[in-house]
Amino acid sequence: MRLNCFFMAAAVAAAAGRGARDEESWGPSGGSYLHRFPAPEAVTEATIRPRPRASLPAPPPAPNTSGAEPSRKRPKLERWNRFAVSIGYWHDPYIEHLVRQSKERKAPEINRGYFARVHGVSQLIKAFLRKTECRCQILNLGAGMDTTFWKLKDEGLLPNKYFEVDFPMIVTRKLHTIKNKPLLFRPIMELHPEDTLQIGNHMLDSKRYAIIGADLRDLSELEEKLKKCNMNTQLPTLLITECVLVYMTPEQSANLLKWAARSFETAMFINYEQVNMDDRFGQIMIENLRRRQCDLAGVETCKSLESQKERLLLNGWETASAVNMMELYSGLPRAEVNRIESLEFLDEMELLEQLMRHYCLCWATRGGQELGLKEITY
Ligand SMILES: C[S@@+](CC[C@H](N)C(=O)[O-])C[C@H]1O[C@@H](n2cnc3c(N)ncnc32)[C@H](O)[C@@H]1O
């Protein structure tokens, strides 16, 4: 995402009165990565007023909920991120190499939501890097086509090592691009003094960057692969999941959070995903998805900011904070908000606010008293 997921897209499309569309399969055996989009009539039952729009976003596919790997059909969801970058929401010279430009214009609500998310996550990452003076490691779990590693390098803010994990099929695709694009490959090699690079189909391990194909629900495999790539459990560690946990059952995400809390003495966890899914707006979204054979396995934990924090606290994290994206957006620097709001016309704020209230940024810490990790905020 950097996609402000699927729900946003579906809601925007539906609110604008556009029909549901089968986008594409990102799913196992033609199956559960295949998400069909909500019928508009159902979402318009919510408090969203339909309004005309010339060109609306194609709803992106949602990730796997079944446990199998995504099918070979390529997901297009990253294109939302790329589109927002292409019209100037934020700077990312790398995304165009990893993600093809979408033919369709994306809705301003989505782009603003995306902007808030990128801003919020980046603030937390940088706060962690400052507190640890970059003597740390970052694990981006379910990283997709994320470009944070390259952006941090440009800013002179790299941790000791940056790890990305995703399904082997996604990693193979990303790795193929990295190897073929000097802009992506060179920075990795510049930081890797040795002659040889550990590189396979589903992994690359270099001194400062590793990308690993693994299933986040298989924790022994995950740990083994990370250790092979020299993950250091003694280092302060930042773990990031953006739009990932919601596709795992509550038990699976709890296990991942427990594993993370157990594995690192000093750590922070950042999670971005849906919230308030218990209200009318959220329920309509869920009902639509269910009708279309799509169960968001982890939606139960997305009831409220409290349920999000509780999951973290119950699974080994000492502090937990959460903010909905509307609150975060309202607190963004005025100059930046003015700048992005001048990029595209948005005739009414109601839908933007509804959507933003259904996403949240959560973060948790463990240990790190001496570093002041508990003080970190967005
Ligand atoms: C919605 S995408 C988000 C990608 C990225 N975090 C971002 O925000 O741009 C979800 C990602 O999580 C990955 N993912 C979901 N479940 C996973 C699992 N069990 N193991 C590994 N990766 C998983 C998907 O393959 C996909 O790349």
Coordinates of C-alpha atoms and ligand atoms in Angstrom, one line a residue:
M1 CA 0.0 0.0 0.0
R2 CA 1.6 1.3 0.3
L3 CA -2.0 1.0 -0.3
N4 CA -4.6 2.3 1.8
C5 CA -6.1 -1.0 1.2
F6 CA -8.9 -2.4 -0.4
F7 CA -11.6 -1.2 1.9
M8 CA -10.9 2.4 1.1
A9 CA -11.0 1.7 -2.5
A10 CA -14.1 -0.3 -2.3
A11 CA -15.8 2.4 -0.3
V12 CA -14.8 5.2 -2.6
A13 CA -15.9 3.3 -5.6
A14 CA -19.1 2.4 -4.0
A15 CA -19.8 5.8 -2.6
A16 CA -19.4 7.2 -6.0
G17 CA -22.0 4.8 -7.3
R18 CA -19.8 2.6 -9.3
G19 CA -20.4 -1.1 -9.6
A20 CA -18.5 -3.8 -8.0
R21 CA -15.8 -5.3 -10.1
D22 CA -13.8 -8.4 -10.0
E23 CA -10.3 -7.0 -10.1
E24 CA -7.9 -9.8 -10.2
S25 CA -6.8 -12.9 -8.4
W26 CA -4.0 -12.6 -5.9
G27 CA -5.0 -15.7 -4.4
P28 CA -4.0 -19.3 -3.9
S29 CA -5.3 -21.8 -6.3
G30 CA -7.6 -19.2 -7.8
G31 CA -9.0 -18.9 -4.3
S32 CA -8.7 -16.7 -1.3
Y33 CA -6.5 -13.9 -2.5
L34 CA -9.3 -13.4 -4.9
H35 CA -11.4 -10.7 -3.5
R36 CA -14.4 -9.3 -5.1
F37 CA -15.5 -5.8 -4.5
P38 CA -18.6 -4.7 -2.6
A39 CA -21.8 -4.1 -4.4
P40 CA -22.4 -0.4 -4.4
E41 CA -25.9 -0.6 -3.2
A42 CA -24.7 -2.1 0.0
V43 CA -22.2 0.5 0.8
T44 CA -24.5 3.3 -0.1
E45 CA -26.7 2.1 2.7
A46 CA -24.0 3.7 4.9
T47 CA -23.8 7.3 5.5
I48 CA -21.9 8.0 2.3
R49 CA -23.6 10.1 -0.2
P50 CA -23.1 9.1 -3.8
R51 CA -21.5 11.6 -6.0
P52 CA -20.4 11.6 -9.6
R53 CA -16.8 11.1 -10.5
A54 CA -15.3 11.0 -13.9
S55 CA -12.6 8.4 -13.2
L56 CA -12.6 6.3 -10.2
P57 CA -10.0 4.0 -8.7
A58 CA -10.1 0.4 -9.7
P59 CA -10.5 -1.6 -6.4
P60 CA -7.2 -3.3 -5.6
P61 CA -7.1 -6.9 -4.7
A62 CA -6.6 -7.9 -1.1
P63 CA -4.0 -10.3 0.2
N64 CA -4.2 -13.9 1.0
T65 CA -6.3 -15.0 3.9
S66 CA -6.0 -18.7 3.4
G67 CA -2.5 -19.5 4.1
A68 CA -1.4 -20.4 0.7
E69 CA 0.7 -18.2 -1.4
P70 CA -0.6 -15.6 -3.8
S71 CA -1.2 -16.8 -7.3
R72 CA 1.0 -15.7 -10.2
K73 CA -1.4 -13.0 -11.2
R74 CA 0.2 -9.8 -10.2
P75 CA -1.4 -7.7 -7.6
K76 CA -2.0 -4.1 -8.6
L77 CA -2.5 -2.7 -5.2
E78 CA 0.9 -1.0 -5.0
R79 CA -0.2 1.1 -8.0
W80 CA -2.2 3.3 -5.6
N81 CA 1.0 4.2 -3.9
R82 CA 2.8 4.9 -7.2
F83 CA -0.1 7.0 -8.4
A84 CA 0.0 9.3 -5.3
V85 CA 3.8 9.6 -5.7
S86 CA 3.4 10.5 -9.4
I87 CA 1.2 13.5 -8.7
G88 CA 3.4 14.8 -5.9
Y89 CA 2.0 13.7 -2.6
W90 CA 5.4 12.6 -1.4
H91 CA 8.8 11.9 -2.9
D92 CA 9.8 8.3 -3.8
P93 CA 12.1 7.8 -6.7
Y94 CA 12.1 4.1 -6.3
I95 CA 8.5 3.1 -6.5
E96 CA 8.3 3.6 -10.3
H97 CA 10.9 0.8 -10.7
L98 CA 8.9 -1.7 -8.6
V99 CA 5.4 -0.9 -9.6
R100 CA 3.8 -0.1 -12.9
Q101 CA 1.8 3.1 -13.2
S102 CA -1.9 2.6 -13.2
K103 CA -3.9 3.7 -16.1
E104 CA -6.6 5.0 -13.9
R105 CA -6.6 8.1 -11.8
K106 CA -7.0 7.4 -8.1
A107 CA -9.5 9.2 -5.9
P108 CA -8.2 12.1 -3.8
E109 CA -9.6 10.5 -0.7
I110 CA -7.3 7.5 -1.2
N111 CA -4.3 9.6 -2.0
R112 CA -4.8 11.8 1.1
G113 CA -5.3 8.7 3.2
Y114 CA -2.1 7.2 1.8
F115 CA -0.2 10.4 2.5
A116 CA -1.3 10.4 6.1
R117 CA -0.2 6.8 6.5
V118 CA 3.2 7.2 4.8
H119 CA 3.7 10.3 7.0
G120 CA 2.7 8.6 10.2
V121 CA 4.7 5.4 9.7
S122 CA 7.7 7.3 8.6
Q123 CA 7.6 9.6 11.7
L124 CA 7.6 6.5 14.0
I125 CA 10.4 4.8 12.1
K126 CA 12.5 7.9 12.3
A127 CA 11.8 8.4 16.0
F128 CA 13.0 4.8 16.6
L129 CA 16.1 5.4 14.5
R130 CA 16.9 8.6 16.4
K131 CA 16.4 7.0 19.8
T132 CA 18.7 4.1 18.9
E133 CA 21.1 6.3 16.9
C134 CA 20.5 3.8 14.1
R135 CA 22.2 1.0 16.1
C136 CA 19.3 -1.3 15.5
Q137 CA 17.6 -3.5 12.9
I138 CA 14.3 -3.2 11.1
L139 CA 12.0 -6.1 10.1
N140 CA 9.4 -5.1 7.6
L141 CA 6.9 -8.1 7.7
G142 CA 4.7 -8.5 4.6
A143 CA 6.7 -5.7 3.0
G144 CA 5.4 -6.1 -0.5
M145 CA 6.9 -3.5 -2.8
D146 CA 7.9 -1.2 0.0
T147 CA 10.8 1.1 -0.7
T148 CA 11.7 2.3 2.8
F149 CA 15.1 0.8 2.8
W150 CA 16.2 2.9 -0.2
K151 CA 14.7 6.1 1.2
L152 CA 16.4 5.6 4.5
K153 CA 19.7 5.1 2.8
D154 CA 19.3 8.4 0.9
E155 CA 18.6 10.1 4.2
G156 CA 21.6 8.6 5.9
L157 CA 19.3 6.8 8.3
L158 CA 20.0 3.2 7.7
P159 CA 19.8 0.8 10.7
N160 CA 22.5 -1.9 11.0
K161 CA 20.4 -4.1 8.9
Y162 CA 17.0 -3.8 7.2
F163 CA 15.0 -7.1 6.6
E164 CA 12.0 -7.6 4.4
V165 CA 9.8 -10.6 4.6
D166 CA 7.0 -11.7 2.3
F167 CA 5.6 -14.8 0.6
P168 CA 8.3 -16.4 -1.6
M169 CA 6.3 -15.6 -4.7
I170 CA 6.2 -11.9 -3.9
V171 CA 9.9 -11.9 -2.9
T172 CA 10.9 -13.6 -6.2
R173 CA 9.1 -10.9 -8.1
K174 CA 10.7 -8.1 -6.1
L175 CA 14.1 -9.6 -6.2
H176 CA 13.9 -10.0 -10.0
T177 CA 13.3 -6.3 -10.3
I178 CA 16.0 -5.3 -7.8
K179 CA 18.6 -7.3 -9.7
N180 CA 17.6 -5.7 -13.0
K181 CA 17.4 -2.1 -11.8
P182 CA 20.7 -0.5 -11.0
L183 CA 18.9 2.2 -9.0
L184 CA 17.7 -0.5 -6.6
F185 CA 20.7 -2.9 -6.8
R186 CA 23.5 -0.4 -6.6
P187 CA 22.7 0.9 -3.1
I188 CA 22.7 -2.6 -1.8
M189 CA 26.0 -3.4 -3.3
E190 CA 27.6 -0.1 -2.2
L191 CA 26.9 -1.2 1.4
H192 CA 28.2 -4.7 0.8
P193 CA 32.0 -4.8 0.8
E194 CA 32.4 -8.5 0.1
D195 CA 32.6 -10.0 -3.4
T196 CA 29.8 -12.4 -2.9
L197 CA 26.2 -11.8 -2.2
Q198 CA 24.0 -14.5 -0.8
I199 CA 21.3 -14.7 -3.4
G200 CA 18.7 -17.3 -4.3
N201 CA 15.2 -17.4 -5.8
H202 CA 13.4 -16.4 -2.6
M203 CA 16.1 -14.5 -0.7
L204 CA 18.9 -12.1 -0.9
D205 CA 21.2 -11.4 2.0
S206 CA 23.7 -8.6 2.0
K207 CA 25.4 -6.7 4.8
R208 CA 22.7 -4.1 5.3
Y209 CA 19.7 -5.4 3.5
A210 CA 18.0 -8.8 3.3
I211 CA 14.8 -9.9 1.6
I212 CA 13.4 -13.3 2.7
G213 CA 10.6 -15.4 1.3
A214 CA 8.7 -16.9 4.2
D215 CA 5.2 -17.3 5.6
L216 CA 4.6 -15.2 8.7
R217 CA 2.4 -17.9 10.2
D218 CA 5.3 -20.4 10.3
L219 CA 7.3 -18.9 13.0
S220 CA 10.0 -21.5 13.3
E221 CA 10.7 -21.2 9.5
L222 CA 10.6 -17.4 9.8
E223 CA 13.1 -17.4 12.7
E224 CA 15.4 -19.8 11.0
K225 CA 15.5 -17.8 7.8
L226 CA 16.1 -14.5 9.6
K227 CA 18.9 -16.0 11.7
K228 CA 20.5 -17.3 8.5
C229 CA 20.6 -13.7 7.4
N230 CA 22.2 -12.7 10.6
M231 CA 19.3 -11.2 12.4
N232 CA 20.7 -10.2 15.8
T233 CA 18.2 -10.6 18.7
Q234 CA 20.4 -8.5 20.9
L235 CA 19.9 -5.4 18.9
P236 CA 17.0 -2.9 19.4
T237 CA 14.5 -4.1 16.8
L238 CA 11.7 -2.3 15.0
L239 CA 9.0 -4.6 13.4
I240 CA 6.6 -3.2 10.9
T241 CA 3.3 -4.6 9.6
E242 CA 1.3 -2.5 7.3
C243 CA -2.0 -4.0 6.1
V244 CA -0.8 -7.5 7.0
L245 CA -2.2 -8.7 10.3
V246 CA -5.8 -8.3 9.2
Y247 CA -5.2 -11.1 6.7
M248 CA -4.2 -13.5 9.5
T249 CA -6.5 -15.1 12.0
P250 CA -6.4 -13.5 15.5
E251 CA -4.5 -16.5 16.7
Q252 CA -1.9 -16.3 14.0
S253 CA -1.3 -12.6 14.5
A254 CA -1.2 -13.1 18.3
N255 CA 1.5 -15.8 17.7
L256 CA 3.5 -13.4 15.5
L257 CA 3.3 -10.6 18.1
K258 CA 4.2 -13.0 20.9
W259 CA 7.1 -14.4 18.9
A260 CA 8.4 -10.8 18.3
A261 CA 8.0 -9.8 22.0
R262 CA 9.8 -13.0 23.1
S263 CA 12.6 -12.7 20.6
F264 CA 13.8 -9.2 21.2
E265 CA 14.5 -7.6 24.6
T266 CA 14.3 -4.1 23.2
A267 CA 11.8 -3.6 20.5
M268 CA 9.0 -1.6 18.9
F269 CA 6.2 -2.8 16.8
I270 CA 4.3 -0.6 14.3
N271 CA 1.0 -1.8 12.9
Y272 CA -1.2 0.0 10.4
E273 CA -4.6 -1.4 9.5
Q274 CA -8.4 -1.2 9.8
V275 CA -10.2 -0.1 12.9
N276 CA -13.8 0.6 14.0
M277 CA -15.0 -2.3 11.9
D278 CA -17.8 -2.8 14.4
D279 CA -19.7 0.3 13.4
R280 CA -22.2 0.6 10.6
F281 CA -19.7 1.7 8.0
G282 CA -17.3 -1.1 8.9
Q283 CA -20.0 -3.7 9.1
I284 CA -21.3 -2.9 5.7
M285 CA -17.8 -3.4 4.3
I286 CA -17.5 -6.7 6.0
E287 CA -20.9 -7.9 4.9
N288 CA -20.1 -7.0 1.3
L289 CA -16.9 -8.9 1.5
R290 CA -18.5 -12.0 3.1
R291 CA -21.2 -12.0 0.4
R292 CA -18.4 -12.3 -2.0
Q293 CA -16.7 -15.2 -0.3
C294 CA -14.0 -13.0 1.3
D295 CA -13.5 -13.3 5.0
L296 CA -10.9 -10.9 6.5
A297 CA -9.6 -13.4 8.9
G298 CA -8.3 -10.9 11.4
V299 CA -11.1 -8.3 11.4
E300 CA -12.2 -9.2 14.9
T301 CA -9.1 -7.4 16.3
C302 CA -10.0 -4.3 14.2
K303 CA -13.0 -3.4 16.4
S304 CA -11.6 -0.4 18.1
L305 CA -8.4 1.3 19.0
E306 CA -8.8 -0.4 22.4
S307 CA -8.9 -3.9 20.8
Q308 CA -5.9 -3.1 18.7
K309 CA -4.0 -2.0 21.8
E310 CA -5.2 -4.9 23.9
R311 CA -3.9 -7.4 21.3
L312 CA -0.4 -5.9 21.7
L313 CA -0.6 -5.8 25.5
L314 CA -1.8 -9.3 25.8
N315 CA 0.9 -10.6 23.6
G316 CA 4.0 -9.5 25.4
W317 CA 4.2 -5.8 24.6
E318 CA 4.7 -3.4 27.6
T319 CA 3.2 -0.2 26.1
A320 CA 0.7 0.2 23.3
S321 CA -0.7 3.3 21.6
A322 CA -3.1 3.8 18.7
V323 CA -4.6 6.7 16.8
N324 CA -7.1 6.7 14.0
M325 CA -6.0 8.2 10.8
M326 CA -8.4 11.1 10.9
E327 CA -6.9 12.2 14.2
L328 CA -3.4 11.8 12.7
Y329 CA -4.3 13.7 9.6
S330 CA -5.7 16.6 11.7
G331 CA -2.4 16.9 13.5
L332 CA -0.2 16.9 10.4
P333 CA 1.9 20.1 9.8
R334 CA -0.4 22.7 8.3
A335 CA 2.0 23.6 5.5
E336 CA 2.2 20.0 4.3
V337 CA -1.6 19.6 4.5
N338 CA -2.1 22.8 2.5
R339 CA 0.4 21.5 -0.1
I340 CA -1.2 18.1 -0.6
E341 CA -4.7 19.5 -0.5
S342 CA -3.9 21.8 -3.3
L343 CA -2.8 18.9 -5.5
E344 CA -6.3 17.7 -6.2
F345 CA -9.8 19.0 -5.7
L346 CA -11.9 17.3 -3.1
D347 CA -15.5 18.6 -3.0
E348 CA -16.5 17.2 0.3
M349 CA -14.7 15.9 3.3
E350 CA -17.3 13.5 4.6
L351 CA -16.1 10.4 2.8
L352 CA -12.4 11.2 3.6
E353 CA -13.3 11.4 7.2
Q354 CA -15.3 8.2 7.3
L355 CA -12.5 6.3 5.6
M356 CA -9.8 7.7 7.8
R357 CA -11.7 6.8 10.9
H358 CA -11.6 3.2 9.7
Y359 CA -7.8 3.0 9.7
C360 CA -5.4 3.3 12.5
L361 CA -1.7 3.4 13.3
C362 CA -0.7 1.4 16.4
W363 CA 2.7 1.1 18.0
A364 CA 4.0 -0.8 21.0
T365 CA 7.3 -1.1 22.8
R366 CA 9.2 -3.5 25.0
G367 CA 12.2 -2.7 27.0
G368 CA 14.4 0.2 25.9
Q369 CA 13.9 2.3 29.0
E370 CA 17.3 3.8 28.7
L371 CA 16.7 4.7 25.1
G372 CA 13.3 6.3 25.8
L373 CA 11.3 4.0 23.4
K374 CA 8.2 4.5 25.4
E375 CA 8.2 8.2 24.6
I376 CA 8.0 7.7 20.9
T377 CA 5.0 9.1 19.2
Y378 CA 4.0 10.1 15.6
Ligands
LIG1 C1 -1.8 -5.3 1.6 S1 -0.2 -5.9 1.2 C2 0.8 -4.7 2.1 C3 2.2 -4.6 1.6 C4 3.1 -3.6 2.3 N1 3.1 -3.9 3.7 C5 2.5 -2.2 2.1 O1 2.0 -1.7 3.0 O2 2.7 -1.7 1.0 C6 0.0 -7.3 2.3 C7 1.3 -8.0 2.1 O3 1.5 -8.9 3.2 C8 1.9 -10.1 2.6 N2 1.5 -11.2 3.5 C9 0.2 -11.5 3.9 N3 0.1 -12.6 4.6 C10 1.4 -13.0 4.7 C11 2.0 -14.2 5.3 N4 1.3 -15.0 6.0 N5 3.3 -14.4 5.1 C12 4.1 -13.5 4.4 N6 3.6 -12.4 3.8 C13 2.3 -12.2 3.9 C14 1.3 -10.1 1.2 O4 2.0 -11.0 0.4 C15 1.4 -8.7 0.8 O5 2.6 -8.4 0.2

